[in-house]
Amino acid sequence: MEKSNQNAEKNFIVGLVTSVRNKWPDEVPTRSQLTELAQMLSSITSYSGDIEEAVKKVLYNIDTKMDVGVSLVDPQADHDEEWVNNLSDQSWEYSDAYENHLLLNEWAPDVVNTISDDTKNILGQLQNPKDDAPQWDRRGLVIGHVQSGKTANYLGLVAKAAGAGYRFILIIAGIHENLRKQTQERVDAGFSGATVTKDGRSLIGVGLENKNYPAPACLTNTISDFKKATAAQNWRLADHNKPIVLVIKKNVRTLESLYTWLKELNANTAGTISDLPMLMIDDEADNASINTKKEDIDPTKTNRKIREILGLFDKRCYVGYTATPYANVLINPDAYGDEKLRKELFPKDFIYCLDAPNTYFGPRKVFLDDHLGRPESDNQVSPRVLQPIYDAENYIPLKHDKYFDLSGLPPSLEVAICQFVIAKAIRIIRGHGNKHCSMLINVSRFVDVQRGVKSHVSLYLKRLREAVKANYAMPNSVSDRDGYMQILKSVFDEEYGSDQLRWYGVKNELFSAVDSIKIFVVNSDKKKSDEVLDYKKYEKTGSGLTAIAIGGLSLSRGLTIEGLCISYMYRNTRMYDTLMQMGRWFGYRFGFADLCRVHLPQDSIDWYSHIAGSTENLRQQITEMRANDLSPMQFGLYVQSHEEGLMVTAANKMRNGEKLTLNQNYSGELKESYILAFDKQIHKENRKLIKEFWETKFGVRELVPTTKGWIARDVSTFKVVEFLKKFRVHSSYVMKSWTIRYLEEKVLLKYEFSDVLFISNANEKPSDTRILGPQLREKGVKNCDGFWRLSGYRVASRGDEKLGLTTDQFDAAKLSVKVSETLSDYHYRRQRKKPLLMIHFINVRGENGTGQDNVPAYGISFPYGDYSSGVEVIANKVYLEQFNGEIDDMPDDEDEYHES
């Protein structure tokens, strides 16, 4: 019955969306118009579900927008991307079925249209499979967002490529079987149209939705990866007249088995396969680490096998997909053993950067956007989404071994569990009782420790369940005397209480919420795993799964945690790609974005914010490079010059105490003195320096007022360099000397003038006794060895770079914002077209409450567009540790990996 009701709701929403598109093709209906249409449709279909909830969902779909991505190609290359426009209608049979499948599964129409446009554009960057040249080879990279729909995109590409004539399609889906299986399920539903289980073969997805669907041959299934037994079967690829697809792990033995079968049974006398155009999709293309000791996932051996398989086909295309573009394929020859190997993996032909829908709950919304006040609706991100963990170290230290015996749960984790129970209760009230609802706990890389965490979580839930069962239906005067009920109520009041949500309503649903929770340990050790975390199993019954998932690496890359509300991660890795991939809390949160909470150490919050900003900047650089007709190779050189690229490359060198010579390019970057010394004499001298330059107005006639301080326009860039040379910083902050070198050697040649901003919250005039009104920085400021480190590695407030822009520049910045973006410093920086020095005074309050007032700091914003070269600098072990932290929690050392 539950599944029947769920299907009825789904069909009703799909029908309502279709009716809206037919009735209002070029405009958006009002809520009242939509409600009237829904009521009419319900009378026709006898739908008895929640009309208001259906209307909310349809409005969400209508409001969900997504811009087409941006491609970076070699403008000098001899490639005609227009070949896709000459394909017949029959060529889109697979992709039409796939896009209709997405619509039938309630994907927003605008997003489906954009996926269609994106995948057609990407297909255009591949070779025409009908090209009769004896050999061709195309290599590309698609950059998406974590949990934003990369799989949906590459399935769209697979469907289009199959229709166009690609006969052999290989999808490499990460290093873990649970991720491969998850990808296989998506391929089965969206492309092959059938699934194979222990009960046999059955039609699903596009196979059910389309009569006479031309199903491709699928050589893998949800039960089994490609294995030696498959390879032993005596048949050839040429025996099939339909496309052939495989979904395999990125595992040396699997790749070897596939290579052997392809070569021995399918190659011609020349040792190649000449008659089958092939497409290889490499999901998580950057997942090849430099320090692994595990033979089956060794990056050099793995990628050599990938190259060997590609080399078997005379007509081949390789497309890597990643959300973390600081990938080894771009920047690190050391990871692959030889330069030839690296070059052959480089996306020489194209890089395509996907946009995200405006409803995507991603790094920008969580870590970059400033949220003021409570959210206006249950689809907005709460300003309380980020919650620092301060108490976990005494319970489960960041440094621990696999024999660590957990004595109890940190209070913050107990609070997070209570948040999850309450969030589930609220979702029941909102009509989401049969939807998936999950919590993630990632506090250890060791399987045995994860199981210990499960035992303590189970015990705490048992006590909560007993307390709730005894009290949820009792009067408040009785239930308020129970300790656990008091905790639940205080968490509710602190986190979720509002005019729309009252405690007594939530309290009535607490038992249903807590009683539905199941706990899973998610890792690769089948011997130590209990029930598998399988959302599909529960979908078959129509009842969503309410799960607490405890794990490490398996939770960190690729695996989708459905309906994720509460995340608790206490880990100390600071590697760029690994940390971003651990962000399983990103994704889509229709109807419960306001309930989501992410618990992280303050260091991780700061570092995530820094990474999120740097990664956004990298995406934006692709747009700038496209406008300037630059090539993927120039993008690769730019990534190499990012000091953030060190997060991928530096860890092994840190262990040996080596120095690194880096080529730094600061185009489109903001570099700030986020390290502030305790030494009062330094700040006294800097205040005197600022006063001197203030009084001379940096050599210009006047200071022009802004809404937050004063600006000196068209200052000689030599003056800016002079100021920075005299400005004193703590010895740990090496970026000052690097910035000065870049200004002297690269910027002065192109930019004679710069702007200078005196940031002032109080907006004093230049003649006032006090130089500037200070900003207060206290939240997240970390006390280090002789200095404070500002939260988020930021000095300026977001939006400061708009100060001093002309009206025309400000309007142009607003017009350049994509649907998935909010107006940010990036958009302002694009309009300024010259360097900007910002001078700040900050009242600093560290973790222990001590601090100083009127501490000077600065930031310098560099214009976009100068990608040709950088400056060489030396980074020593101290600097690398400052960025990376101690390398104790490397993803390659995950003890949980035991899979064959």
mmCIF file of N, CA, C and O in Angstrom, residues 132-199:
data_model
loop_
_atom_site.group_PDB
_atom_site.id
_atom_site.type_symbol
_atom_site.label_atom_id
_atom_site.label_comp_id
_atom_site.label_asym_id
_atom_site.label_seq_id
_atom_site.Cartn_x
_atom_site.Cartn_y
_atom_site.Cartn_z
ATOM 1 N N ASP A 132 35.871 7.843 -40.765
ATOM 2 C CA ASP A 132 36.508 6.641 -41.317
ATOM 3 C C ASP A 132 38.038 6.697 -41.288
ATOM 4 O O ASP A 132 38.712 5.845 -41.880
ATOM 5 N N ALA A 133 38.594 7.692 -40.582
ATOM 6 C CA ALA A 133 40.052 7.701 -40.416
ATOM 7 C C ALA A 133 40.470 6.430 -39.691
ATOM 8 O O ALA A 133 39.747 5.946 -38.807
ATOM 9 N N PRO A 134 41.619 5.848 -40.020
ATOM 10 C CA PRO A 134 42.016 4.572 -39.405
ATOM 11 C C PRO A 134 42.238 4.675 -37.901
ATOM 12 O O PRO A 134 42.049 3.695 -37.183
ATOM 13 N N GLN A 135 42.636 5.845 -37.418
ATOM 14 C CA GLN A 135 42.883 6.011 -35.988
ATOM 15 C C GLN A 135 42.508 7.425 -35.552
ATOM 16 O O GLN A 135 42.663 8.378 -36.314
ATOM 17 N N TRP A 136 41.981 7.547 -34.367
ATOM 18 C CA TRP A 136 41.822 8.852 -33.728
ATOM 19 C C TRP A 136 41.744 8.679 -32.216
ATOM 20 O O TRP A 136 41.458 7.605 -31.693
ATOM 21 N N ASP A 137 42.036 9.779 -31.499
ATOM 22 C CA ASP A 137 42.161 9.732 -30.041
ATOM 23 C C ASP A 137 41.798 11.103 -29.483
ATOM 24 O O ASP A 137 42.416 12.105 -29.850
ATOM 25 N N ARG A 138 40.792 11.154 -28.609
ATOM 26 C CA ARG A 138 40.410 12.411 -27.971
ATOM 27 C C ARG A 138 40.438 12.217 -26.457
ATOM 28 O O ARG A 138 39.995 11.186 -25.941
ATOM 29 N N ARG A 139 40.941 13.234 -25.727
ATOM 30 C CA ARG A 139 41.017 13.172 -24.267
ATOM 31 C C ARG A 139 40.398 14.441 -23.688
ATOM 32 O O ARG A 139 40.725 15.551 -24.114
ATOM 33 N N GLY A 140 39.516 14.266 -22.704
ATOM 34 C CA GLY A 140 38.887 15.433 -22.090
ATOM 35 C C GLY A 140 38.597 15.228 -20.622
ATOM 36 O O GLY A 140 38.683 14.118 -20.091
ATOM 37 N N LEU A 141 38.255 16.315 -19.951
ATOM 38 C CA LEU A 141 37.921 16.302 -18.529
ATOM 39 C C LEU A 141 36.651 17.108 -18.317
ATOM 40 O O LEU A 141 36.513 18.210 -18.867
ATOM 41 N N VAL A 142 35.715 16.561 -17.532
ATOM 42 C CA VAL A 142 34.498 17.284 -17.156
ATOM 43 C C VAL A 142 34.563 17.551 -15.661
ATOM 44 O O VAL A 142 34.725 16.625 -14.861
ATOM 45 N N ILE A 143 34.444 18.809 -15.288
ATOM 46 C CA ILE A 143 34.514 19.214 -13.879
ATOM 47 C C ILE A 143 33.103 19.520 -13.395
ATOM 48 O O ILE A 143 32.430 20.410 -13.920
ATOM 49 N N GLY A 144 32.651 18.767 -12.413
ATOM 50 C CA GLY A 144 31.341 18.995 -11.821
ATOM 51 C C GLY A 144 31.470 19.459 -10.391
ATOM 52 O O GLY A 144 32.483 20.010 -9.979
ATOM 53 N N HIS A 145 30.431 19.227 -9.602
ATOM 54 C CA HIS A 145 30.420 19.560 -8.186
ATOM 55 C C HIS A 145 30.149 18.281 -7.395
ATOM 56 O O HIS A 145 29.486 17.369 -7.895
ATOM 57 N N VAL A 146 30.632 18.220 -6.165
ATOM 58 C CA VAL A 146 30.392 17.051 -5.319
ATOM 59 C C VAL A 146 28.884 16.862 -5.126
ATOM 60 O O VAL A 146 28.172 17.788 -4.735
ATOM 61 N N GLN A 147 28.414 15.644 -5.432
ATOM 62 C CA GLN A 147 27.005 15.287 -5.220
ATOM 63 C C GLN A 147 26.029 16.186 -5.988
ATOM 64 O O GLN A 147 24.920 16.441 -5.523
ATOM 65 N N SER A 148 26.440 16.661 -7.163
ATOM 66 C CA SER A 148 25.588 17.622 -7.861
ATOM 67 C C SER A 148 24.945 17.070 -9.123
ATOM 68 O O SER A 148 24.189 17.769 -9.775
ATOM 69 N N GLY A 149 25.269 15.835 -9.512
ATOM 70 C CA GLY A 149 24.677 15.283 -10.718
ATOM 71 C C GLY A 149 25.673 14.930 -11.795
ATOM 72 O O GLY A 149 25.312 14.897 -12.987
ATOM 73 N N LYS A 150 26.946 14.656 -11.417
ATOM 74 C CA LYS A 150 27.935 14.250 -12.434
ATOM 75 C C LYS A 150 27.527 12.938 -13.085
ATOM 76 O O LYS A 150 27.672 12.758 -14.288
ATOM 77 N N THR A 151 27.004 11.990 -12.268
ATOM 78 C CA THR A 151 26.589 10.702 -12.823
ATOM 79 C C THR A 151 25.466 10.898 -13.834
ATOM 80 O O THR A 151 25.465 10.281 -14.905
ATOM 81 N N ALA A 152 24.517 11.759 -13.491
ATOM 82 C CA ALA A 152 23.420 12.040 -14.424
ATOM 83 C C ALA A 152 23.967 12.603 -15.719
ATOM 84 O O ALA A 152 23.469 12.285 -16.807
ATOM 85 N N ASN A 153 25.005 13.425 -15.615
ATOM 86 C CA ASN A 153 25.581 14.003 -16.826
ATOM 87 C C ASN A 153 26.272 12.953 -17.668
ATOM 88 O O ASN A 153 26.056 12.868 -18.885
ATOM 89 N N TYR A 154 27.120 12.117 -17.045
ATOM 90 C CA TYR A 154 27.831 11.171 -17.908
ATOM 91 C C TYR A 154 26.935 10.056 -18.415
ATOM 92 O O TYR A 154 27.195 9.481 -19.478
ATOM 93 N N LEU A 155 25.835 9.766 -17.725
ATOM 94 C CA LEU A 155 24.867 8.834 -18.314
ATOM 95 C C LEU A 155 24.195 9.456 -19.529
ATOM 96 O O LEU A 155 23.907 8.773 -20.515
ATOM 97 N N GLY A 156 23.942 10.768 -19.459
ATOM 98 C CA GLY A 156 23.418 11.466 -20.628
ATOM 99 C C GLY A 156 24.398 11.428 -21.780
ATOM 100 O O GLY A 156 24.011 11.257 -22.945
ATOM 101 N N LEU A 157 25.688 11.571 -21.466
ATOM 102 C CA LEU A 157 26.717 11.484 -22.503
ATOM 103 C C LEU A 157 26.785 10.071 -23.079
ATOM 104 O O LEU A 157 26.891 9.898 -24.307
ATOM 105 N N VAL A 158 26.720 9.065 -22.220
ATOM 106 C CA VAL A 158 26.728 7.672 -22.682
ATOM 107 C C VAL A 158 25.558 7.426 -23.634
ATOM 108 O O VAL A 158 25.725 6.814 -24.700
ATOM 109 N N ALA A 159 24.369 7.900 -23.255
ATOM 110 C CA ALA A 159 23.183 7.689 -24.091
ATOM 111 C C ALA A 159 23.341 8.364 -25.453
ATOM 112 O O ALA A 159 23.005 7.787 -26.492
ATOM 113 N N LYS A 160 23.856 9.571 -25.452
ATOM 114 C CA LYS A 160 24.052 10.273 -26.725
ATOM 115 C C LYS A 160 25.151 9.612 -27.561
ATOM 116 O O LYS A 160 25.038 9.470 -28.781
ATOM 117 N N ALA A 161 26.239 9.214 -26.895
ATOM 118 C CA ALA A 161 27.352 8.584 -27.619
ATOM 119 C C ALA A 161 26.926 7.260 -28.236
ATOM 120 O O ALA A 161 27.306 6.937 -29.368
ATOM 121 N N ALA A 162 26.120 6.480 -27.501
ATOM 122 C CA ALA A 162 25.650 5.196 -28.029
ATOM 123 C C ALA A 162 24.793 5.409 -29.270
ATOM 124 O O ALA A 162 24.927 4.692 -30.270
ATOM 125 N N GLY A 163 23.914 6.404 -29.203
ATOM 126 C CA GLY A 163 23.077 6.684 -30.369
ATOM 127 C C GLY A 163 23.869 7.183 -31.559
ATOM 128 O O GLY A 163 23.516 6.926 -32.711
ATOM 129 N N ALA A 164 24.962 7.907 -31.268
ATOM 130 C CA ALA A 164 25.774 8.455 -32.354
ATOM 131 C C ALA A 164 26.624 7.396 -33.032
ATOM 132 O O ALA A 164 27.075 7.598 -34.164
ATOM 133 N N GLY A 165 26.877 6.264 -32.331
ATOM 134 C CA GLY A 165 27.642 5.200 -32.973
ATOM 135 C C GLY A 165 28.806 4.647 -32.178
ATOM 136 O O GLY A 165 29.539 3.790 -32.676
ATOM 137 N N TYR A 166 29.001 5.089 -30.935
ATOM 138 C CA TYR A 166 30.042 4.486 -30.102
ATOM 139 C C TYR A 166 29.573 3.099 -29.684
ATOM 140 O O TYR A 166 28.504 2.935 -29.095
ATOM 141 N N ARG A 167 30.411 2.082 -29.964
ATOM 142 C CA ARG A 167 29.975 0.690 -29.791
ATOM 143 C C ARG A 167 30.438 0.054 -28.483
ATOM 144 O O ARG A 167 29.809 -0.865 -27.978
ATOM 145 N N PHE A 168 31.556 0.522 -27.934
ATOM 146 C CA PHE A 168 32.074 -0.050 -26.694
ATOM 147 C C PHE A 168 32.240 1.084 -25.681
ATOM 148 O O PHE A 168 33.018 2.016 -25.901
ATOM 149 N N ILE A 169 31.486 0.998 -24.585
ATOM 150 C CA ILE A 169 31.475 2.068 -23.587
ATOM 151 C C ILE A 169 31.890 1.476 -22.247
ATOM 152 O O ILE A 169 31.236 0.566 -21.720
ATOM 153 N N LEU A 170 32.971 1.993 -21.704
ATOM 154 C CA LEU A 170 33.522 1.498 -20.448
ATOM 155 C C LEU A 170 33.423 2.591 -19.395
ATOM 156 O O LEU A 170 33.959 3.688 -19.571
ATOM 157 N N ILE A 171 32.730 2.310 -18.288
ATOM 158 C CA ILE A 171 32.598 3.257 -17.182
ATOM 159 C C ILE A 171 33.407 2.727 -16.007
ATOM 160 O O ILE A 171 33.150 1.632 -15.509
ATOM 161 N N ILE A 172 34.396 3.501 -15.573
ATOM 162 C CA ILE A 172 35.223 3.121 -14.429
ATOM 163 C C ILE A 172 34.734 3.928 -13.228
ATOM 164 O O ILE A 172 34.862 5.149 -13.189
ATOM 165 N N ALA A 173 34.181 3.220 -12.233
ATOM 166 C CA ALA A 173 33.425 3.883 -11.168
ATOM 167 C C ALA A 173 34.094 3.743 -9.810
ATOM 168 O O ALA A 173 33.588 3.088 -8.917
ATOM 169 N N GLY A 174 35.239 4.363 -9.631
ATOM 170 C CA GLY A 174 35.859 4.391 -8.314
ATOM 171 C C GLY A 174 36.497 3.075 -7.916
ATOM 172 O O GLY A 174 36.536 2.112 -8.683
ATOM 173 N N ILE A 175 37.008 3.001 -6.678
ATOM 174 C CA ILE A 175 37.786 1.847 -6.239
ATOM 175 C C ILE A 175 37.004 0.897 -5.345
ATOM 176 O O ILE A 175 37.520 -0.152 -4.976
ATOM 177 N N HIS A 176 35.766 1.233 -4.965
ATOM 178 C CA HIS A 176 35.003 0.406 -4.040
ATOM 179 C C HIS A 176 33.799 -0.238 -4.716
ATOM 180 O O HIS A 176 33.153 0.368 -5.573
ATOM 181 N N GLU A 177 33.474 -1.442 -4.304
ATOM 182 C CA GLU A 177 32.363 -2.171 -4.904
ATOM 183 C C GLU A 177 31.024 -1.487 -4.630
ATOM 184 O O GLU A 177 30.138 -1.482 -5.493
ATOM 185 N N ASN A 178 30.850 -0.888 -3.431
ATOM 186 C CA ASN A 178 29.559 -0.250 -3.157
ATOM 187 C C ASN A 178 29.308 0.932 -4.095
ATOM 188 O O ASN A 178 28.172 1.177 -4.516
ATOM 189 N N LEU A 179 30.364 1.643 -4.459
ATOM 190 C CA LEU A 179 30.203 2.728 -5.421
ATOM 191 C C LEU A 179 29.965 2.177 -6.821
ATOM 192 O O LEU A 179 29.134 2.690 -7.570
ATOM 193 N N ARG A 180 30.691 1.112 -7.202
ATOM 194 C CA ARG A 180 30.469 0.501 -8.517
ATOM 195 C C ARG A 180 29.028 0.019 -8.639
ATOM 196 O O ARG A 180 28.364 0.233 -9.659
ATOM 197 N N LYS A 181 28.533 -0.628 -7.578
ATOM 198 C CA LYS A 181 27.161 -1.131 -7.600
ATOM 199 C C LYS A 181 26.158 0.016 -7.719
ATOM 200 O O LYS A 181 25.178 -0.072 -8.469
ATOM 201 N N GLN A 182 26.405 1.098 -6.987
ATOM 202 C CA GLN A 182 25.515 2.255 -7.056
ATOM 203 C C GLN A 182 25.484 2.822 -8.470
ATOM 204 O O GLN A 182 24.418 3.163 -9.001
ATOM 205 N N THR A 183 26.654 2.900 -9.111
ATOM 206 C CA THR A 183 26.721 3.390 -10.484
ATOM 207 C C THR A 183 26.033 2.425 -11.440
ATOM 208 O O THR A 183 25.317 2.840 -12.361
ATOM 209 N N GLN A 184 26.232 1.117 -11.220
ATOM 210 C CA GLN A 184 25.589 0.106 -12.062
ATOM 211 C C GLN A 184 24.070 0.246 -12.006
ATOM 212 O O GLN A 184 23.381 0.143 -13.035
ATOM 213 N N GLU A 185 23.539 0.501 -10.825
ATOM 214 C CA GLU A 185 22.085 0.676 -10.686
ATOM 215 C C GLU A 185 21.596 1.855 -11.518
ATOM 216 O O GLU A 185 20.534 1.789 -12.154
ATOM 217 N N ARG A 186 22.379 2.930 -11.514
ATOM 218 C CA ARG A 186 21.998 4.106 -12.299
ATOM 219 C C ARG A 186 22.075 3.808 -13.803
ATOM 220 O O ARG A 186 21.220 4.248 -14.576
ATOM 221 N N VAL A 187 23.106 3.071 -14.209
ATOM 222 C CA VAL A 187 23.253 2.693 -15.621
ATOM 223 C C VAL A 187 22.112 1.774 -16.044
ATOM 224 O O VAL A 187 21.536 1.921 -17.127
ATOM 225 N N ASP A 188 21.763 0.823 -15.189
ATOM 226 C CA ASP A 188 20.667 -0.098 -15.497
ATOM 227 C C ASP A 188 19.361 0.655 -15.719
ATOM 228 O O ASP A 188 18.618 0.384 -16.664
ATOM 229 N N ALA A 189 19.077 1.616 -14.828
ATOM 230 C CA ALA A 189 17.805 2.338 -14.913
ATOM 231 C C ALA A 189 17.787 3.333 -16.065
ATOM 232 O O ALA A 189 16.758 3.506 -16.727
ATOM 233 N N GLY A 190 18.919 3.987 -16.323
ATOM 234 C CA GLY A 190 18.923 5.081 -17.289
ATOM 235 C C GLY A 190 19.405 4.735 -18.676
ATOM 236 O O GLY A 190 19.189 5.508 -19.614
ATOM 237 N N PHE A 191 20.055 3.543 -18.825
ATOM 238 C CA PHE A 191 20.610 3.232 -20.155
ATOM 239 C C PHE A 191 20.334 1.795 -20.586
ATOM 240 O O PHE A 191 19.736 1.565 -21.640
ATOM 241 N N SER A 192 20.740 0.805 -19.795
ATOM 242 C CA SER A 192 20.574 -0.581 -20.261
ATOM 243 C C SER A 192 19.118 -1.030 -20.175
ATOM 244 O O SER A 192 18.686 -1.877 -20.957
ATOM 245 N N GLY A 193 18.358 -0.501 -19.225
ATOM 246 C CA GLY A 193 16.925 -0.805 -19.155
ATOM 247 C C GLY A 193 16.587 -2.111 -18.489
ATOM 248 O O GLY A 193 15.419 -2.522 -18.485
ATOM 249 N N ALA A 194 17.567 -2.782 -17.907
ATOM 250 C CA ALA A 194 17.313 -4.062 -17.242
ATOM 251 C C ALA A 194 18.306 -4.231 -16.104
ATOM 252 O O ALA A 194 19.391 -3.648 -16.107
ATOM 253 N N THR A 195 17.930 -5.028 -15.126
ATOM 254 C CA THR A 195 18.824 -5.325 -14.006
ATOM 255 C C THR A 195 18.883 -6.824 -13.788
ATOM 256 O O THR A 195 17.917 -7.540 -14.075
ATOM 257 N N VAL A 196 20.021 -7.265 -13.293
ATOM 258 C CA VAL A 196 20.203 -8.680 -12.963
ATOM 259 C C VAL A 196 20.437 -8.790 -11.464
ATOM 260 O O VAL A 196 21.350 -8.174 -10.915
ATOM 261 N N THR A 197 19.576 -9.542 -10.808
ATOM 262 C CA THR A 197 19.718 -9.791 -9.376
ATOM 263 C C THR A 197 19.753 -11.297 -9.149
ATOM 264 O O THR A 197 19.710 -12.091 -10.097
ATOM 265 N N LYS A 198 19.795 -11.698 -7.900
ATOM 266 C CA LYS A 198 19.783 -13.123 -7.572
ATOM 267 C C LYS A 198 18.493 -13.785 -8.023
ATOM 268 O O LYS A 198 18.430 -15.003 -8.185
ATOM 269 N N ASP A 199 17.446 -12.962 -8.205
ATOM 270 C CA ASP A 199 16.144 -13.503 -8.627
ATOM 271 C C ASP A 199 16.007 -13.571 -10.144
ATOM 272 O O ASP A 199 14.978 -14.006 -10.666
#
